[in-house]
Each structure stands twice: as structure tokens, then as C-alpha cells.
PDB file of C-alpha atoms in Angstrom:
ATOM      1  CA  MET A  53      82.476  94.486 158.272  1.00 32.00           C
ATOM      2  CA  SER A  54      84.342  93.182 155.622  1.00 38.00           C
ATOM      3  CA  PRO A  55      81.506  90.780 153.397  1.00 42.00           C
ATOM      4  CA  HIS A  56      84.806  89.152 152.968  1.00 45.00           C
ATOM      5  CA  SER A  57      85.873  88.802 156.549  1.00 43.00           C
ATOM      6  CA  PRO A  58      86.525  85.623 158.741  1.00 41.00           C
ATOM      7  CA  GLU A  59      83.625  87.187 161.186  1.00 43.00           C
ATOM      8  CA  ASN A  60      81.349  86.431 158.334  1.00 57.00           C
ATOM      9  CA  SER A  61      79.644  83.429 159.348  1.00 60.00           C
ATOM     10  CA  GLU A  62      77.050  83.577 156.366  1.00 65.00           C
ATOM     11  CA  TYR A  63      80.640  83.828 153.425  1.00 73.00           C
ATOM     12  CA  ALA A  64      82.091  81.388 155.963  1.00 84.00           C
ATOM     13  CA  ASP A  65      79.871  78.880 155.716  1.00 89.00           C
ATOM     14  CA  PHE A  66      78.721  79.224 152.424  1.00 91.00           C
ATOM     15  CA  ILE A  67      82.850  78.334 151.344  1.00 94.00           C
ATOM     16  CA  GLU A  68      83.281  76.229 152.879  1.00 95.00           C
ATOM     17  CA  ALA A  69      79.772  74.130 152.533  1.00 95.00           C
ATOM     18  CA  THR A  70      81.245  74.820 148.590  1.00 96.00           C
ATOM     19  CA  ARG A  71      84.616  73.324 149.033  1.00 96.00           C
ATOM     20  CA  ALA A  72      83.462  70.217 151.253  1.00 97.00           C
ATOM     21  CA  SER A  73      80.807  69.215 147.923  1.00 97.00           C
ATOM     22  CA  TYR A  74      83.409  69.422 146.392  1.00 96.00           C
ATOM     23  CA  ASP A  75      86.041  67.544 148.112  1.00 97.00           C
ATOM     24  CA  ALA A  76      82.797  64.516 148.427  1.00 96.00           C
ATOM     25  CA  ILE A  77      82.666  64.845 143.772  1.00 96.00           C
ATOM     26  CA  ALA A  78      86.346  65.642 142.931  1.00 96.00           C
ATOM     27  CA  LEU A  79      86.117  62.119 141.886  1.00 95.00           C
ATOM     28  CA  ALA A  80      82.974  61.243 140.624  1.00 94.00           C
ATOM     29  CA  TYR A  81      83.280  65.010 138.405  1.00 91.00           C
ATOM     30  CA  THR A  82      86.996  63.811 136.691  1.00 91.00           C
ATOM     31  CA  ASP A  83      85.411  60.807 136.214  1.00 89.00           C
ATOM     32  CA  ARG A  84      82.450  62.251 134.916  1.00 85.00           C
ATOM     33  CA  PHE A  85      83.922  65.106 132.287  1.00 83.00           C
ATOM     34  CA  PRO A  86      87.639  63.855 131.966  1.00 76.00           C
ATOM     35  CA  ASP A  87      88.193  66.251 128.982  1.00 79.00           C
ATOM     36  CA  TRP A  88      86.433  69.532 128.302  1.00 78.00           C
ATOM     37  CA  PRO A  89      87.787  70.049 125.033  1.00 79.00           C
ATOM     38  CA  ALA A  90      86.598  66.742 123.304  1.00 78.00           C
ATOM     39  CA  ASP A  91      83.274  67.318 125.657  1.00 81.00           C
ATOM     40  CA  SER A  92      82.265  70.678 124.344  1.00 87.00           C
ATOM     41  CA  HIS A  93      80.762  72.632 122.180  1.00 92.00           C
ATOM     42  CA  PRO A  94      81.943  73.539 119.513  1.00 94.00           C
ATOM     43  CA  LEU A  95      81.159  77.847 119.987  1.00 96.00           C
ATOM     44  CA  ASP A  96      82.100  77.064 124.209  1.00 95.00           C
ATOM     45  CA  ARG A  97      85.911  76.134 122.675  1.00 95.00           C
ATOM     46  CA  SER A  98      85.610  78.929 119.736  1.00 96.00           C
ATOM     47  CA  LEU A  99      84.905  81.378 122.495  1.00 97.00           C
ATOM     48  CA  VAL A 100      88.414  80.321 124.951  1.00 97.00           C
ATOM     49  CA  THR A 101      90.585  80.474 121.840  1.00 97.00           C
ATOM     50  CA  ALA A 102      88.971  83.758 121.417  1.00 98.00           C
ATOM     51  CA  PHE A 103      89.379  84.909 125.001  1.00 98.00           C
ATOM     52  CA  ALA A 104      92.812  83.346 124.445  1.00 98.00           C
ATOM     53  CA  GLU A 105      94.089  85.380 121.470  1.00 98.00           C
ATOM     54  CA  LEU A 106      92.997  88.730 123.667  1.00 98.00           C
ATOM     55  CA  ALA A 107      94.641  87.561 126.917  1.00 98.00           C
ATOM     56  CA  ARG A 108      97.316  86.922 125.034  1.00 98.00           C
ATOM     57  CA  GLU A 109      98.163  90.982 124.096  1.00 97.00           C
ATOM     58  CA  ARG A 110      98.818  90.959 127.965  1.00 97.00           C
ATOM     59  CA  ILE A 111     101.287  88.358 127.353  1.00 97.00           C
ATOM     60  CA  PRO A 112     103.751  88.322 129.467  1.00 97.00           C
ATOM     61  CA  ALA A 113     100.839  88.909 132.660  1.00 98.00           C
ATOM     62  CA  PRO A 114      99.318  85.164 134.060  1.00 98.00           C
ATOM     63  CA  VAL A 115      95.574  83.975 133.048  1.00 98.00           C
ATOM     64  CA  ALA A 116      93.444  82.529 135.990  1.00 98.00           C
ATOM     65  CA  ASP A 117      91.411  79.751 135.338  1.00 98.00           C
ATOM     66  CA  LEU A 118      88.626  80.293 138.183  1.00 98.00           C
ATOM     67  CA  GLY A 119      87.202  77.791 139.462  1.00 97.00           C
ATOM     68  CA  SER A 120      89.908  75.169 137.585  1.00 97.00           C
ATOM     69  CA  GLY A 121      88.343  72.388 138.658  1.00 95.00           C
ATOM     70  CA  PRO A 122      90.482  68.957 136.666  1.00 95.00           C
ATOM     71  CA  GLY A 123      92.832  71.345 134.944  1.00 96.00           C
ATOM     72  CA  SER A 124      91.209  70.498 131.635  1.00 95.00           C
ATOM     73  CA  VAL A 125      90.428  74.480 130.592  1.00 96.00           C
ATOM     74  CA  THR A 126      93.990  75.067 132.067  1.00 97.00           C
ATOM     75  CA  ALA A 127      95.342  72.904 129.590  1.00 97.00           C
ATOM     76  CA  HIS A 128      94.112  73.776 127.377  1.00 96.00           C
ATOM     77  CA  LEU A 129      94.604  77.416 127.356  1.00 98.00           C
ATOM     78  CA  ASN A 130      98.815  76.289 128.481  1.00 98.00           C
ATOM     79  CA  ALA A 131      98.375  74.031 124.279  1.00 97.00           C
ATOM     80  CA  LEU A 132      97.241  77.528 122.665  1.00 97.00           C
ATOM     81  CA  GLY A 133      99.784  79.046 124.155  1.00 97.00           C
ATOM     82  CA  ILE A 134      98.869  81.531 126.637  1.00 98.00           C
ATOM     83  CA  PRO A 135     100.739  81.708 130.285  1.00 98.00           C
ATOM     84  CA  VAL A 136      98.193  80.105 132.983  1.00 98.00           C
ATOM     85  CA  PHE A 137      97.336  79.175 136.151  1.00 98.00           C
ATOM     86  CA  GLY A 138      94.278  76.874 138.268  1.00 98.00           C
ATOM     87  CA  VAL A 139      92.772  78.219 141.087  1.00 98.00           C
ATOM     88  CA  ASP A 140      89.974  76.009 142.629  1.00 97.00           C
ATOM     89  CA  LEU A 141      88.318  76.335 145.781  1.00 97.00           C
ATOM     90  CA  SER A 142      88.549  72.364 146.644  1.00 97.00           C
ATOM     91  CA  PRO A 143      91.868  70.917 147.336  1.00 97.00           C
ATOM     92  CA  ARG A 144      91.081  67.348 146.244  1.00 97.00           C
ATOM     93  CA  MET A 145      90.246  69.197 143.387  1.00 97.00           C
ATOM     94  CA  VAL A 146      93.737  71.094 142.830  1.00 98.00           C
ATOM     95  CA  ALA A 147      95.827  67.231 143.509  1.00 98.00           C
ATOM     96  CA  LEU A 148      93.469  65.531 141.240  1.00 97.00           C
ATOM     97  CA  ALA A 149      94.231  68.737 138.237  1.00 97.00           C
ATOM     98  CA  ARG A 150      97.574  68.669 139.929  1.00 98.00           C
ATOM     99  CA  ARG A 151      98.049  64.574 139.150  1.00 96.00           C
ATOM    100  CA  ALA A 152      96.917  65.066 135.305  1.00 95.00           C
ATOM    101  CA  HIS A 153      98.781  67.491 134.520  1.00 97.00           C
ATOM    102  CA  PRO A 154     101.586  67.915 136.795  1.00 98.00           C
ATOM    103  CA  GLU A 155     103.736  70.530 134.213  1.00 98.00           C
ATOM    104  CA  LEU A 156     100.935  73.171 135.817  1.00 98.00           C
ATOM    105  CA  ARG A 157     100.226  75.015 138.465  1.00 98.00           C
ATOM    106  CA  PHE A 158      97.278  74.321 140.338  1.00 98.00           C
ATOM    107  CA  HIS A 159      96.591  76.731 143.553  1.00 97.00           C
ATOM    108  CA  VAL A 160      94.109  76.382 146.503  1.00 97.00           C
ATOM    109  CA  GLY A 161      91.879  79.269 147.024  1.00 96.00           C
ATOM    110  CA  SER A 162      88.587  81.354 146.301  1.00 96.00           C
ATOM    111  CA  MET A 163      87.796  83.687 143.642  1.00 96.00           C
ATOM    112  CA  THR A 164      86.334  85.477 145.860  1.00 94.00           C
ATOM    113  CA  SER A 165      89.176  86.713 147.579  1.00 94.00           C
ATOM    114  CA  LEU A 166      92.725  86.394 146.076  1.00 96.00           C
ATOM    115  CA  ASP A 167      96.012  86.027 147.540  1.00 95.00           C
ATOM    116  CA  LEU A 168      97.514  87.941 144.550  1.00 97.00           C
ATOM    117  CA  PRO A 169      98.719  91.389 144.787  1.00 97.00           C
ATOM    118  CA  ASP A 170      97.415  94.348 142.061  1.00 98.00           C
ATOM    119  CA  GLU A 171      97.125  94.113 138.462  1.00 98.00           C
ATOM    120  CA  THR A 172      98.588  91.136 138.057  1.00 98.00           C
ATOM    121  CA  LEU A 173      96.384  89.203 135.836  1.00 98.00           C
ATOM    122  CA  GLY A 174      96.413  89.546 131.981  1.00 98.00           C
ATOM    123  CA  GLY A 175      92.818  87.825 131.674  1.00 98.00           C
ATOM    124  CA  ILE A 176      90.692  85.701 134.373  1.00 98.00           C
ATOM    125  CA  ILE A 177      88.253  82.882 132.990  1.00 98.00           C
ATOM    126  CA  ALA A 178      85.948  80.991 135.271  1.00 98.00           C
ATOM    127  CA  LEU A 179      84.148  78.166 133.758  1.00 97.00           C
ATOM    128  CA  TYR A 180      80.689  77.016 135.427  1.00 95.00           C
ATOM    129  CA  SER A 181      82.099  78.297 138.636  1.00 96.00           C
ATOM    130  CA  VAL A 182      80.173  82.041 139.719  1.00 97.00           C
ATOM    131  CA  ILE A 183      77.221  80.047 139.867  1.00 96.00           C
ATOM    132  CA  HIS A 184      77.874  79.191 142.715  1.00 96.00           C
ATOM    133  CA  ILE A 185      78.488  82.595 143.694  1.00 95.00           C
ATOM    134  CA  PRO A 186      75.188  83.590 146.181  1.00 94.00           C
ATOM    135  CA  THR A 187      74.168  87.650 144.584  1.00 93.00           C
ATOM    136  CA  GLU A 188      74.832  89.457 147.924  1.00 93.00           C
ATOM    137  CA  HIS A 189      78.853  88.026 147.299  1.00 94.00           C
ATOM    138  CA  LEU A 190      78.978  88.488 143.257  1.00 95.00           C
ATOM    139  CA  ALA A 191      79.611  93.003 144.030  1.00 95.00           C
ATOM    140  CA  ALA A 192      82.401  91.851 146.165  1.00 94.00           C
ATOM    141  CA  THR A 193      83.807  89.023 144.039  1.00 96.00           C
ATOM    142  CA  PHE A 194      83.597  90.825 140.593  1.00 98.00           C
ATOM    143  CA  ALA A 195      85.440  94.232 142.387  1.00 97.00           C
ATOM    144  CA  GLU A 196      88.431  91.521 142.861  1.00 97.00           C
ATOM    145  CA  PHE A 197      88.030  90.016 139.516  1.00 98.00           C
ATOM    146  CA  HIS A 198      88.898  94.437 138.356  1.00 98.00           C
ATOM    147  CA  ARG A 199      91.297  94.539 141.768  1.00 98.00           C
ATOM    148  CA  VAL A 200      93.711  91.742 140.359  1.00 98.00           C
ATOM    149  CA  LEU A 201      92.818  92.427 136.020  1.00 98.00           C
ATOM    150  CA  VAL A 202      95.959  94.874 134.475  1.00 98.00           C
ATOM    151  CA  PRO A 203      94.374  97.375 132.799  1.00 98.00           C
ATOM    152  CA  GLY A 204      93.009  96.592 129.158  1.00 98.00           C
ATOM    153  CA  GLY A 205      92.403  92.806 130.693  1.00 98.00           C
ATOM    154  CA  HIS A 206      89.854  90.518 130.321  1.00 98.00           C
ATOM    155  CA  VAL A 207      86.862  88.855 131.627  1.00 98.00           C
ATOM    156  CA  LEU A 208      85.134  85.241 130.049  1.00 98.00           C
ATOM    157  CA  LEU A 209      82.726  83.679 132.616  1.00 98.00           C
ATOM    158  CA  GLY A 210      80.513  80.858 131.677  1.00 97.00           C
ATOM    159  CA  PHE A 211      77.268  79.421 133.122  1.00 96.00           C
ATOM    160  CA  GLN A 212      74.357  78.403 132.512  1.00 95.00           C
ATOM    161  CA  SER A 213      71.053  80.909 132.278  1.00 94.00           C
ATOM    162  CA  GLY A 214      68.190  81.494 134.789  1.00 87.00           C
ATOM    163  CA  GLY A 215      65.006  81.847 133.480  1.00 74.00           C
ATOM    164  CA  PRO A 216      63.268  84.073 130.059  1.00 69.00           C
ATOM    165  CA  ASP A 217      61.905  86.077 132.195  1.00 65.00           C
ATOM    166  CA  GLY A 218      65.468  87.653 133.843  1.00 60.00           C
ATOM    167  CA  ASP A 219      65.114  86.790 137.279  1.00 70.00           C
ATOM    168  CA  GLU A 220      67.843  84.339 139.027  1.00 82.00           C
ATOM    169  CA  GLU A 221      66.595  81.108 139.493  1.00 92.00           C
ATOM    170  CA  HIS A 222      68.265  79.073 142.571  1.00 93.00           C
ATOM    171  CA  LEU A 223      68.332  74.913 143.709  1.00 93.00           C
ATOM    172  CA  HIS A 224      70.190  73.504 146.144  1.00 95.00           C
ATOM    173  CA  LEU A 225      71.777  69.943 145.446  1.00 93.00           C
ATOM    174  CA  ALA A 226      71.995  67.866 148.954  1.00 96.00           C
ATOM    175  CA  GLU A 227      73.219  65.189 146.851  1.00 95.00           C
ATOM    176  CA  ARG A 228      75.669  64.137 143.809  1.00 93.00           C
ATOM    177  CA  PHE A 229      76.950  61.176 142.112  1.00 92.00           C
ATOM    178  CA  GLY A 230      75.703  59.114 145.023  1.00 92.00           C
ATOM    179  CA  HIS A 231      77.574  61.917 147.531  1.00 94.00           C
ATOM    180  CA  GLU A 232      75.572  64.080 149.967  1.00 95.00           C
ATOM    181  CA  ILE A 233      76.464  67.718 149.733  1.00 96.00           C
ATOM    182  CA  SER A 234      75.009  71.310 149.843  1.00 95.00           C
ATOM    183  CA  LEU A 235      75.515  72.861 147.302  1.00 95.00           C
ATOM    184  CA  ASP A 236      73.690  75.851 145.570  1.00 95.00           C
ATOM    185  CA  TYR A 237      73.448  76.687 142.356  1.00 95.00           C
ATOM    186  CA  TYR A 238      72.205  80.773 140.922  1.00 96.00           C
ATOM    187  CA  TRP A 239      71.125  79.992 137.276  1.00 95.00           C
ATOM    188  CA  ARG A 240      71.471  84.112 135.635  1.00 95.00           C
ATOM    189  CA  THR A 241      70.825  86.182 133.020  1.00 95.00           C
ATOM    190  CA  PRO A 242      74.161  86.998 130.782  1.00 95.00           C
ATOM    191  CA  GLU A 243      72.172  90.062 130.809  1.00 95.00           C
ATOM    192  CA  ALA A 244      71.787  90.018 134.728  1.00 95.00           C
ATOM    193  CA  VAL A 245      75.477  88.821 134.942  1.00 96.00           C
ATOM    194  CA  ALA A 246      76.906  91.459 132.773  1.00 97.00           C
ATOM    195  CA  ALA A 247      74.927  94.500 134.925  1.00 96.00           C
ATOM    196  CA  HIS A 248      77.236  92.900 137.597  1.00 97.00           C
ATOM    197  CA  LEU A 249      80.301  93.163 136.034  1.00 98.00           C
ATOM    198  CA  ALA A 250      79.072  96.424 134.809  1.00 98.00           C
ATOM    199  CA  LYS A 251      79.111  97.513 138.330  1.00 97.00           C
ATOM    200  CA  ALA A 252      82.305  96.903 138.836  1.00 97.00           C
ATOM    201  CA  ASP A 253      83.712  98.592 136.072  1.00 97.00           C
ATOM    202  CA  LEU A 254      84.333  95.314 134.190  1.00 98.00           C
ATOM    203  CA  PRO A 255      81.957  96.851 130.556  1.00 98.00           C
ATOM    204  CA  THR A 256      80.562  94.068 128.425  1.00 98.00           C
ATOM    205  CA  GLN A 257      82.504  93.948 125.220  1.00 98.00           C
ATOM    206  CA  ALA A 258      80.484  90.350 123.997  1.00 98.00           C
ATOM    207  CA  ARG A 259      77.564  88.835 125.306  1.00 97.00           C
ATOM    208  CA  VAL A 260      76.286  85.142 123.939  1.00 97.00           C
ATOM    209  CA  LEU A 261      74.008  83.251 124.104  1.00 96.00           C
ATOM    210  CA  ARG A 262      73.214  79.009 123.332  1.00 95.00           C
ATOM    211  CA  GLU A 263      70.291  76.701 123.181  1.00 95.00           C
ATOM    212  CA  PRO A 264      70.837  73.544 124.647  1.00 94.00           C
ATOM    213  CA  VAL A 265      72.123  70.366 123.051  1.00 92.00           C
ATOM    214  CA  ASP A 266      72.542  66.838 124.355  1.00 89.00           C
ATOM    215  CA  GLU A 267      71.864  65.826 128.052  1.00 86.00           C
ATOM    216  CA  GLU A 268      71.746  69.797 128.735  1.00 89.00           C
ATOM    217  CA  THR A 269      68.872  71.793 130.315  1.00 89.00           C
ATOM    218  CA  ARG A 270      69.703  75.036 129.979  1.00 92.00           C
ATOM    219  CA  PRO A 271      70.568  77.539 127.748  1.00 94.00           C
ATOM    220  CA  ARG A 272      74.399  78.437 128.253  1.00 95.00           C
ATOM    221  CA  ALA A 273      75.622  82.614 128.188  1.00 96.00           C
ATOM    222  CA  PHE A 274      78.861  83.981 127.557  1.00 98.00           C
ATOM    223  CA  VAL A 275      79.831  87.074 129.393  1.00 98.00           C
ATOM    224  CA  LEU A 276      82.821  88.918 128.283  1.00 98.00           C
ATOM    225  CA  ALA A 277      84.431  91.787 130.185  1.00 98.00           C
ATOM    226  CA  ARG A 278      86.955  93.859 130.262  1.00 98.00           C
ATOM    227  CA  LYS A 279      88.984  95.782 132.276  1.00 98.00           C
ATOM    228  CA  GLN A 280      89.029  99.638 130.907  1.00 92.00           C
ATOM    229  CA  SER A 281      92.969 100.956 130.484  1.00 75.00           C
TER     230      SER A 281
END
């Protein structure tokens, strides 16, 4: 049985819990994080800009923003001249993104099982969304990334880093923004994520780790990988 088959109740439960949780907090989340470029760290923006330059080499193949949320990262890439669309598990998030950015495309879907033909995308960006993927589903998720990327396409992942000892850390939240949810977070080091990407034949091109600033409590990690030509 495929780990992504509907009969796999454990897989279906984690997908549904994540979807329902983000549906519940969609409006509050968008109010809290309304404008990613303006609210982001300059280093984070520079890495996204570098990713856009790499993705430009694969035009007309588009970029997919996976876990696109309110759509501000999608809109930023579009402003940089990149053909891009957003995919999010939460229908309410997608509705808010479409309302804020009606000129762009946003779809309901899961990064774990993309409704796209093979070798369709020139790039994949996923900022603070792979943190919800259980470790046992990372291999299949990154294999899906490999399937839909054109040869030479890049992946940029952004996430809160795990502890310095390299062990994965797990947190379950039952409440956020005053709403009842059931949301799991998995914090991993950039080295651990790079190892999972390598197993999917997506070798790492760069790893960046920056210290937390302002209200952040964890280091921010970025991993850039590339599908071999």
C-alpha cells in the first residue's frame, strides 16, 4: 500500500488535521503575517531573490509555492518576474490568497501528492510548511518534488531549525490564536533535511542557518537543493 493512499488512515489523519487547523486559524494567521516581504529578515528575502534568479533559468516552467498560505511569497516571486502559483492544503487560506492577489493562481492541494504531470515545475519553494510533515512521510514528499521538477530545477526550503544535537524536536499544539486546533510541528536541522533531500536525488547546493531575531525563538534554516540535469 502506498503511504499516500486514501486507505492509509495515519496519513489521512495527519493531512486532515493540518487542513482543519489552518482553516480554523486562516484569518488570524493572515492578520498576524500580512506581508511577508515587509516583515521578513533581509537575509531571508535575499535567499528568495537568489532562488528567483535560479528559477528564471527554467522559464517558461513555473514555480510552485507549496504551503502558500496568504499568498505573499507567491506575490513577491511574481513581482520578481517569475511565473508562479500557490498551493495550500487549507481551502480558507486559498480563498484569502485569491482575494488578496486576484491576478495570481492559487490551488487547494497537498505537497505530499501534487496534481501535476512529471517534470512540470522550474522550481519549488516551501517556506515554513515542511515543518508539518511527519518524518515518515518526508521521503515520499521529497520524491514527489523530484518527480514534478524539470531537470536542473531548484528547491528552496525554509524552516525553524531543530536543536544543536541534531535530534528532531516535535511539538503538538491544541490551540493557536484562540482557536482549537490539532497541529504538529517537526523541527529538524538543515543537515537532517539535506540528508532526506539527498535520498530523493535532490542534492543540496547551499545550507544557511541564522540566529533568531525579535520575537523568534528558534534559528531559521534554509536549504537549497537541485534536481540533477
